[in-house]
Amino acid sequence: MKRLSVHDLKPEDRLRLNFKGAFDPRTAQEHELEPVLQALEEHADGWMPDVTKGKRSRKYTRAAVWKALEEARDGDSTALGLYRTQWPALDMTLWLWLPPHPPELHITVTVKPLSFFAEAERCGEFVEMVRAWASRYPVSHAVAHSSDDMILADFPSFGRDQETRFRDGFDKIYEVCWLNVFGPKLVESVGRERMLSTPAWRVEELPNGCVLLVTWPTASDFASEEARLAQARAHCHLRPDLDFDTVLRGLRERSATLAPVEPRFHPDMAQFLSRVVDDVASHERQRTIAEFNAWQPPEPEEWRPADSALPPDVEDPARACEHYSYLAELLVALLHTHVPSIFEETPESLTDADFYFWHEDFPKSRLRENIDAHAVPSIGAYLGQVLVRNLGGQWIPRQKLEETQVLVGRRVWLPFVRARHYMRSRQSLLDFSLTRLYRVAERHQG
């Protein structure tokens, strides 16, 4: 039973809910938590979990949930995960803190993609689920919003500013999200009358003193101009100390950062860069695309005209070529598990290797002495072998590896020099990619 994680496939924004409420640990756990599952089953419109994960994975049932919580109990806490095996992807965690810790119920829900919540009816069901939970388990603060936007916002529950996050918690209203539940303490700090008069799509006082506030009918279009205006109005109403124009400008800047950008990558690098873009965090995706659109890979410098090639200076050229083949096989041995195409010695295998080294941040994550002594010679030899196999290249052996050349048409290429440049840094993996050198050599082979 393979679960479908929200991290599967390319990066994409998701709807994220953070909920922290109080519960009664003296009541039987099944009875106390039954309203959580009841509301989930009633309102999870199209994204209901089908996998329960505690010590092991089981098909979702209430009995499986109770079993998982029992198995996972560790001192003063217990937790389980709820997932889906189909699209949309779900990553949901139910976490209980037990005495002697103050009893708390933590629920996180992440549904991908955010575009799944483009319909008002489905969003309304989500709101009703949170309303049911917040009415039953009093909260200090709960929010649901675009995960990417919350990361950009430096919101205490999601943001990058870890010092603020742990120092201040939810002591004031840092941000107004698409869906918000404000606990009694926050409500009183703002003023109940002021909070209930907030200009928003839905404002409701719950029986336990909490206030539910939804800024806009749908979650997926949070970055639209109309939704941003509604978000800014609500935030500044609740925080009169804030300047409306400043708040709105910040929201618009976040929208611009997340706005879709059409890839226009250099053709030699398009396949490689597309994979890099799909590997970065989704909130960084559009900025990364824009940067790669503007970036041009440097022209390879590791070549010289064929008529100025250095002649062979080894006693046995055939044996030298066998050594290059052996070095290339070392790279195959290193990468074959993660890069199966490495066996094939094709241009596509170079692109796969480029991406693997970038994903691993290989120049930084491995010991420099091992890179210089082993990785660079193996990469250079493999690049040379691909030139020989696919472009009719010919090795020109030299005693020094960095002087070794591969003749292709009217140029000789220096694959070991390229490998040394390539392994300097993560940026060098882009600037001196193996794919780029091959494509240029291919155009000059005639």
Coordinates of C-alpha atoms in Angstrom, one line a residue:
M1 CA 0.0 0.0 0.0
K2 CA 2.1 2.9 -1.3
R3 CA 1.0 6.3 0.0
L4 CA 1.0 9.3 -2.3
S5 CA 3.0 12.0 -0.5
V6 CA 2.5 15.7 -1.0
H7 CA 6.2 15.7 -1.9
D8 CA 5.7 13.4 -4.9
L9 CA 6.2 14.7 -8.4
K10 CA 7.1 18.3 -9.2
P11 CA 6.9 21.1 -6.6
E12 CA 3.5 22.6 -6.3
D13 CA 1.7 24.8 -3.8
R14 CA -0.6 23.1 -1.3
L15 CA -3.3 24.0 1.2
R16 CA -1.8 23.8 4.7
L17 CA -3.8 23.7 8.0
N18 CA -2.2 24.0 11.4
F19 CA -4.5 23.3 14.3
K20 CA -3.7 23.1 18.0
G21 CA -6.4 22.6 20.5
A22 CA -7.0 21.4 24.0
F23 CA -8.7 18.1 25.0
D24 CA -9.6 16.1 28.1
P25 CA -7.1 13.4 28.8
R26 CA -9.3 11.8 31.5
T27 CA -11.9 10.7 28.8
A28 CA -11.3 7.5 26.9
Q29 CA -9.1 8.4 23.9
E30 CA -11.5 6.9 21.3
H31 CA -14.4 8.9 22.7
E32 CA -12.5 12.1 23.0
L33 CA -11.1 12.0 19.5
E34 CA -14.1 10.6 17.7
P35 CA -15.3 14.1 16.7
V36 CA -12.0 14.7 14.9
L37 CA -12.7 11.7 12.6
Q38 CA -16.4 12.3 12.4
A39 CA -15.8 15.8 11.0
L40 CA -13.0 14.6 8.7
E41 CA -15.2 11.9 7.2
E42 CA -18.1 14.3 6.7
H43 CA -16.2 17.1 5.2
A44 CA -13.0 15.8 3.5
D45 CA -14.5 16.4 0.0
G46 CA -12.4 14.4 -2.4
W47 CA -9.3 14.2 -0.2
M48 CA -10.3 11.7 2.4
P49 CA -7.3 9.6 3.7
D50 CA -7.2 5.9 2.9
V51 CA -4.0 5.0 4.7
T52 CA -3.3 5.1 8.5
K53 CA 0.4 5.0 9.4
G54 CA 1.5 4.3 13.0
K55 CA 4.1 1.6 13.6
R56 CA 3.0 0.2 10.2
S57 CA 0.6 1.2 7.4
R58 CA -3.1 0.0 7.5
K59 CA -6.1 0.8 5.4
Y60 CA -8.0 3.8 7.0
T61 CA -10.6 2.9 9.5
R62 CA -11.4 4.3 12.9
A63 CA -10.2 1.0 14.5
A64 CA -6.9 1.4 12.6
V65 CA -6.5 5.0 14.0
W66 CA -7.0 3.8 17.6
K67 CA -4.6 0.9 17.0
A68 CA -1.9 3.3 15.5
L69 CA -2.2 5.7 18.4
E70 CA -1.9 2.9 20.9
E71 CA 1.2 1.5 19.1
A72 CA 2.9 4.8 18.8
R73 CA 2.5 6.0 22.4
D74 CA 5.8 7.0 23.8
G75 CA 5.7 8.5 27.3
D76 CA 3.8 11.8 27.2
S77 CA 2.9 11.7 23.4
T78 CA 1.5 9.7 20.6
A79 CA 1.1 10.4 16.9
L80 CA 0.0 9.0 13.6
G81 CA -0.1 9.9 9.9
L82 CA -3.0 9.8 7.5
Y83 CA -2.3 9.6 3.8
R84 CA -3.8 9.0 0.4
T85 CA -2.8 6.5 -2.4
Q86 CA -4.4 8.6 -5.1
W87 CA -4.3 12.2 -6.3
P88 CA -4.8 14.7 -4.7
A89 CA -2.0 14.0 -2.3
L90 CA -2.5 14.2 1.5
D91 CA -0.1 14.4 4.3
M92 CA -2.0 14.6 7.7
T93 CA -0.6 14.3 11.2
L94 CA -2.5 13.7 14.4
W95 CA -0.4 14.3 17.5
L96 CA -1.4 14.1 21.1
W97 CA 0.5 15.5 24.0
L98 CA -0.4 13.8 27.2
P99 CA 0.1 14.4 31.0
P100 CA 2.4 15.4 32.6
H101 CA 2.6 17.7 29.5
P102 CA -0.4 20.0 29.2
P103 CA -2.8 18.0 27.1
E104 CA -2.9 19.3 23.5
L105 CA -4.2 18.0 20.2
H106 CA -2.0 19.0 17.2
I107 CA -3.4 18.4 13.7
T108 CA -1.6 19.4 10.5
V109 CA -3.3 18.8 7.1
T110 CA -1.5 19.4 3.8
V111 CA -3.3 18.7 0.6
K112 CA -1.6 19.0 -2.8
P113 CA -2.3 20.7 -5.2
L114 CA -3.8 23.9 -3.9
S115 CA -5.7 24.2 -7.1
F116 CA -7.9 21.4 -5.8
F117 CA -9.5 24.0 -3.7
A118 CA -10.7 26.3 -6.5
E119 CA -14.4 25.5 -5.9
A120 CA -16.3 27.4 -3.2
E121 CA -18.3 24.4 -2.2
R122 CA -15.3 22.2 -1.5
C123 CA -13.6 25.1 0.4
G124 CA -16.8 25.5 2.4
E125 CA -16.6 21.8 3.4
F126 CA -13.1 22.4 4.6
V127 CA -14.2 25.4 6.6
E128 CA -17.0 23.4 8.2
M129 CA -14.5 20.7 9.2
V130 CA -12.3 23.2 10.9
R131 CA -15.3 24.9 12.5
A132 CA -16.4 21.5 14.0
W133 CA -12.9 20.9 15.4
A134 CA -12.5 24.4 16.8
S135 CA -15.9 24.2 18.4
R136 CA -15.0 20.9 20.1
Y137 CA -11.3 21.5 20.9
P138 CA -10.7 25.2 22.0
V139 CA -7.7 26.6 20.1
S140 CA -5.4 29.5 20.7
H141 CA -5.0 30.0 17.0
A142 CA -5.5 27.9 13.8
V143 CA -4.8 28.8 10.2
A144 CA -5.3 27.3 6.7
H145 CA -3.6 29.0 3.7
S146 CA -1.3 28.5 0.8
S147 CA 1.8 26.8 2.1
D148 CA 4.1 28.7 -0.2
D149 CA 2.6 32.1 0.7
M150 CA 3.0 31.4 4.4
I151 CA 6.7 30.5 4.0
L152 CA 7.2 33.9 2.2
A153 CA 5.3 35.7 5.0
D154 CA 7.6 34.6 7.8
F155 CA 4.5 33.6 9.7
P156 CA 5.4 32.2 13.2
S157 CA 3.9 28.8 12.4
F158 CA 5.5 28.4 9.0
G159 CA 8.0 31.1 8.3
R160 CA 11.7 31.3 7.9
D161 CA 12.3 33.5 11.0
Q162 CA 12.8 30.7 13.5
E163 CA 13.8 33.0 16.3
T164 CA 10.5 34.9 16.1
R165 CA 8.6 31.7 15.6
F166 CA 9.7 30.1 18.9
R167 CA 10.1 33.3 20.9
D168 CA 6.7 34.8 20.3
G169 CA 4.4 32.0 19.2
F170 CA 0.9 33.3 18.6
D171 CA 1.0 36.2 21.0
K172 CA -0.5 38.6 18.5
I173 CA -2.0 38.5 15.0
Y174 CA 1.1 38.4 12.7
E175 CA -0.9 37.5 9.6
V176 CA -4.4 37.0 8.4
C177 CA -4.7 33.8 6.3
W178 CA -7.5 32.5 4.1
L179 CA -9.0 30.7 7.1
N180 CA -8.3 31.7 10.7
V181 CA -9.6 30.6 14.1
F182 CA -8.7 33.1 16.8
G183 CA -8.8 31.8 20.4
P184 CA -10.4 33.8 23.3
K185 CA -7.1 35.3 24.3
L186 CA -6.4 36.7 20.8
V187 CA -10.0 37.8 20.5
E188 CA -9.9 39.8 23.8
S189 CA -6.5 41.3 22.8
V190 CA -8.1 42.7 19.7
G191 CA -11.6 43.4 21.2
R192 CA -14.5 41.0 20.5
E193 CA -16.6 43.7 19.0
R194 CA -13.8 44.8 16.6
M195 CA -13.0 41.2 15.6
L196 CA -16.6 40.4 14.9
S197 CA -16.9 43.5 12.7
T198 CA -13.9 42.5 10.5
P199 CA -14.6 43.0 6.8
A200 CA -14.3 39.4 5.5
W201 CA -16.3 36.8 3.6
R202 CA -17.2 35.0 6.8
V203 CA -16.9 35.9 10.5
E204 CA -18.5 33.7 13.1
E205 CA -18.3 33.6 16.9
L206 CA -18.1 30.0 18.1
P207 CA -19.8 28.8 21.3
N208 CA -16.5 28.5 23.2
G209 CA -15.5 32.1 22.5
C210 CA -13.3 31.5 19.5
V211 CA -13.9 33.4 16.3
L212 CA -13.8 31.8 12.8
L213 CA -12.7 34.2 10.1
V214 CA -12.5 33.4 6.3
T215 CA -11.3 36.2 4.1
W216 CA -12.4 34.9 0.7
P217 CA -14.7 32.1 -0.7
T218 CA -11.9 30.0 -2.2
A219 CA -8.4 29.1 -1.1
S220 CA -6.7 28.6 -4.5
D221 CA -7.0 32.2 -5.7
F222 CA -5.4 33.8 -2.5
A223 CA -3.0 35.7 -4.7
S224 CA -5.6 37.4 -6.9
E225 CA -5.9 41.2 -6.5
E226 CA -9.4 40.9 -5.0
A227 CA -8.3 38.3 -2.4
R228 CA -5.2 40.3 -1.5
L229 CA -7.4 43.4 -0.9
A230 CA -9.7 41.4 1.3
Q231 CA -6.7 40.0 3.2
A232 CA -5.2 43.4 3.7
R233 CA -8.4 45.0 4.9
A234 CA -9.0 42.2 7.4
H235 CA -5.4 42.4 8.7
C236 CA -5.4 46.1 9.1
H237 CA -8.8 46.1 10.8
L238 CA -7.5 43.6 13.4
R239 CA -4.2 45.5 13.7
P240 CA -5.0 49.2 13.5
D241 CA -1.3 49.9 14.1
L242 CA -0.5 48.7 10.6
D243 CA -0.5 50.8 7.5
F244 CA -2.9 49.5 4.8
D245 CA -0.7 50.5 1.8
T246 CA 2.3 48.9 3.4
V247 CA 0.5 45.6 4.1
L248 CA -1.1 45.5 0.6
R249 CA 2.3 46.2 -1.0
G250 CA 3.8 43.3 0.8
L251 CA 1.0 41.0 -0.2
R252 CA 1.4 42.1 -3.8
E253 CA 5.1 41.4 -3.7
R254 CA 4.4 37.9 -2.5
S255 CA 1.9 37.4 -5.2
A256 CA 4.5 38.5 -7.8
T257 CA 7.0 36.1 -6.4
L258 CA 4.6 33.2 -6.8
A259 CA 3.2 34.3 -10.2
P260 CA 3.8 31.7 -12.9
V261 CA 6.8 32.3 -15.2
E262 CA 7.1 30.7 -18.6
P263 CA 10.4 28.8 -18.9
R264 CA 12.6 30.1 -21.7
F265 CA 15.8 28.2 -21.0
H266 CA 18.9 27.9 -23.2
P267 CA 18.2 25.0 -25.5
D268 CA 21.4 23.2 -24.6
M269 CA 20.4 23.3 -20.9
A270 CA 16.6 23.1 -21.1
Q271 CA 16.2 19.5 -20.0
F272 CA 18.7 19.8 -17.2
L273 CA 17.4 23.1 -15.9
S274 CA 13.8 21.8 -16.0
R275 CA 14.8 19.1 -13.7
V276 CA 16.6 21.5 -11.4
V277 CA 13.5 23.7 -11.2
D278 CA 11.4 20.7 -10.4
D279 CA 13.8 19.9 -7.5
V280 CA 13.6 23.3 -5.7
A281 CA 11.0 24.2 -3.1
S282 CA 7.7 25.2 -4.7
H283 CA 7.8 28.7 -3.2
E284 CA 11.2 29.3 -5.0
R285 CA 10.1 27.7 -8.3
Q286 CA 9.0 30.8 -10.2
R287 CA 12.0 32.9 -9.1
T288 CA 14.3 30.1 -10.1
I289 CA 12.7 29.9 -13.5
A290 CA 13.1 33.6 -14.0
E291 CA 16.7 33.4 -13.0
F292 CA 17.4 30.6 -15.4
N293 CA 15.6 32.4 -18.2
A294 CA 18.0 35.3 -17.8
W295 CA 21.1 33.1 -17.3
Q296 CA 23.2 32.1 -20.3
P297 CA 25.7 29.2 -19.9
P298 CA 29.3 30.3 -20.6
E299 CA 30.8 29.1 -23.8
P300 CA 33.1 26.1 -23.1
E301 CA 36.7 27.0 -22.9
E302 CA 38.2 23.5 -22.6
W303 CA 39.2 23.1 -26.3
R304 CA 41.7 24.1 -28.9
P305 CA 41.9 24.0 -32.7
A306 CA 42.7 20.5 -34.0
D307 CA 45.8 21.8 -35.8
S308 CA 47.2 22.9 -32.4
A309 CA 46.5 19.7 -30.6
L310 CA 49.3 18.3 -28.4
P311 CA 50.6 15.0 -29.9
P312 CA 50.5 11.7 -27.9
D313 CA 53.3 11.4 -25.5
V314 CA 52.7 7.9 -24.0
E315 CA 54.5 4.8 -25.0
D316 CA 51.3 2.7 -25.4
P317 CA 48.3 4.7 -26.6
A318 CA 46.0 1.7 -26.7
R319 CA 46.8 0.9 -23.1
A320 CA 46.2 4.6 -22.2
C321 CA 42.7 4.4 -23.8
E322 CA 42.0 1.3 -21.8
H323 CA 42.8 3.3 -18.7
Y324 CA 40.4 6.0 -19.7
S325 CA 37.7 3.3 -20.1
Y326 CA 38.5 1.9 -16.6
L327 CA 38.2 5.4 -15.1
A328 CA 34.8 5.9 -16.8
E329 CA 33.7 2.5 -15.4
L330 CA 34.5 3.8 -11.9
L331 CA 31.9 6.6 -12.5
V332 CA 29.4 4.0 -13.7
A333 CA 30.0 2.0 -10.5
L334 CA 29.5 5.1 -8.4
L335 CA 26.3 6.4 -10.0
H336 CA 24.5 3.4 -11.5
T337 CA 22.1 3.0 -8.5
H338 CA 20.8 6.6 -8.8
V339 CA 21.5 7.1 -12.5
P340 CA 20.7 3.9 -14.4
S341 CA 21.3 5.5 -17.8
I342 CA 25.0 5.9 -16.8
F343 CA 25.6 2.5 -18.4
E344 CA 24.6 3.8 -21.8
E345 CA 27.3 6.5 -22.4
T346 CA 24.8 8.8 -24.2
P347 CA 24.1 12.5 -24.2
E348 CA 21.1 11.8 -22.0
S349 CA 23.2 10.0 -19.5
L350 CA 25.3 13.2 -19.2
T351 CA 22.2 15.2 -18.4
D352 CA 21.2 12.6 -15.8
A353 CA 24.6 12.8 -14.2
D354 CA 24.5 16.6 -14.3
F355 CA 21.2 16.5 -12.3
Y356 CA 22.4 13.9 -9.9
F357 CA 25.5 15.9 -9.0
W358 CA 23.4 19.1 -8.6
H359 CA 20.8 17.4 -6.5
E360 CA 23.4 16.0 -4.2
D361 CA 25.4 19.3 -4.2
F362 CA 28.3 16.9 -4.8
P363 CA 31.1 19.4 -4.7
K364 CA 30.1 20.5 -1.2
S365 CA 28.7 17.3 0.3
R366 CA 31.7 15.1 -0.5
L367 CA 35.3 15.3 0.8
R368 CA 37.4 17.6 -1.5
E369 CA 40.3 15.2 -1.5
N370 CA 38.1 12.4 -2.8
I371 CA 36.6 14.6 -5.4
D372 CA 40.0 15.7 -6.8
A373 CA 41.5 12.2 -6.6
H374 CA 38.7 10.1 -7.8
A375 CA 35.6 11.9 -9.0
V376 CA 37.3 14.4 -11.4
P377 CA 39.3 11.7 -13.3
S378 CA 36.3 9.4 -13.5
I379 CA 34.0 12.2 -14.7
G380 CA 36.5 13.4 -17.3
A381 CA 37.0 9.9 -18.6
Y382 CA 33.3 9.3 -18.9
L383 CA 32.7 12.6 -20.7
G384 CA 35.5 11.7 -23.1
Q385 CA 34.0 8.2 -23.7
V386 CA 30.6 9.8 -24.6
L387 CA 32.4 12.1 -27.1
V388 CA 34.1 9.1 -28.6
R389 CA 31.1 6.8 -28.7
N390 CA 28.5 9.3 -30.0
L391 CA 30.5 11.9 -32.0
G392 CA 33.2 9.6 -33.5
G393 CA 35.8 11.2 -31.3
Q394 CA 39.3 10.0 -30.9
W395 CA 41.4 9.9 -27.8
I396 CA 44.8 11.7 -28.0
P397 CA 46.5 10.3 -24.9
R398 CA 48.9 12.3 -22.8
Q399 CA 50.8 11.4 -19.7
K400 CA 49.1 14.2 -17.8
L401 CA 45.3 13.7 -17.6
E402 CA 44.6 17.4 -18.0
E403 CA 46.5 17.5 -21.3
T404 CA 44.6 14.5 -22.6
Q405 CA 42.4 15.4 -25.6
V406 CA 39.5 14.0 -27.6
L407 CA 39.5 14.9 -31.3
V408 CA 36.1 15.7 -32.7
G409 CA 36.0 17.3 -36.1
R410 CA 38.2 20.4 -36.2
R411 CA 38.5 20.7 -32.4
V412 CA 40.1 18.8 -29.6
W413 CA 38.4 18.8 -26.3
L414 CA 39.9 18.6 -22.8
P415 CA 37.4 16.5 -20.8
F416 CA 39.6 16.2 -17.7
V417 CA 40.0 20.0 -17.5
R418 CA 36.2 20.3 -17.9
A419 CA 35.7 17.9 -15.0
R420 CA 38.0 19.9 -12.8
H421 CA 36.1 23.1 -13.5
Y422 CA 32.8 21.3 -13.1
M423 CA 33.5 20.0 -9.6
R424 CA 34.4 23.4 -8.1
S425 CA 31.0 24.3 -6.7
R426 CA 27.2 23.8 -7.2
Q427 CA 27.2 26.8 -9.5
S428 CA 30.0 25.3 -11.5
L429 CA 27.8 22.2 -12.2
L430 CA 25.6 24.6 -14.2
D431 CA 28.4 26.8 -15.7
F432 CA 30.5 23.8 -16.8
S433 CA 27.8 21.2 -17.2
L434 CA 28.8 18.0 -19.1
T435 CA 25.6 18.4 -21.2
R436 CA 26.6 21.8 -22.4
L437 CA 30.1 20.8 -23.5
Y438 CA 28.7 17.8 -25.4
R439 CA 26.1 19.9 -27.3
V440 CA 28.7 22.5 -28.4
A441 CA 31.0 19.7 -29.5
E442 CA 28.1 18.2 -31.4
R443 CA 27.6 21.4 -33.3
H444 CA 31.3 21.7 -34.2
Q445 CA 31.9 18.1 -35.2
G446 CA 31.7 18.8 -38.9

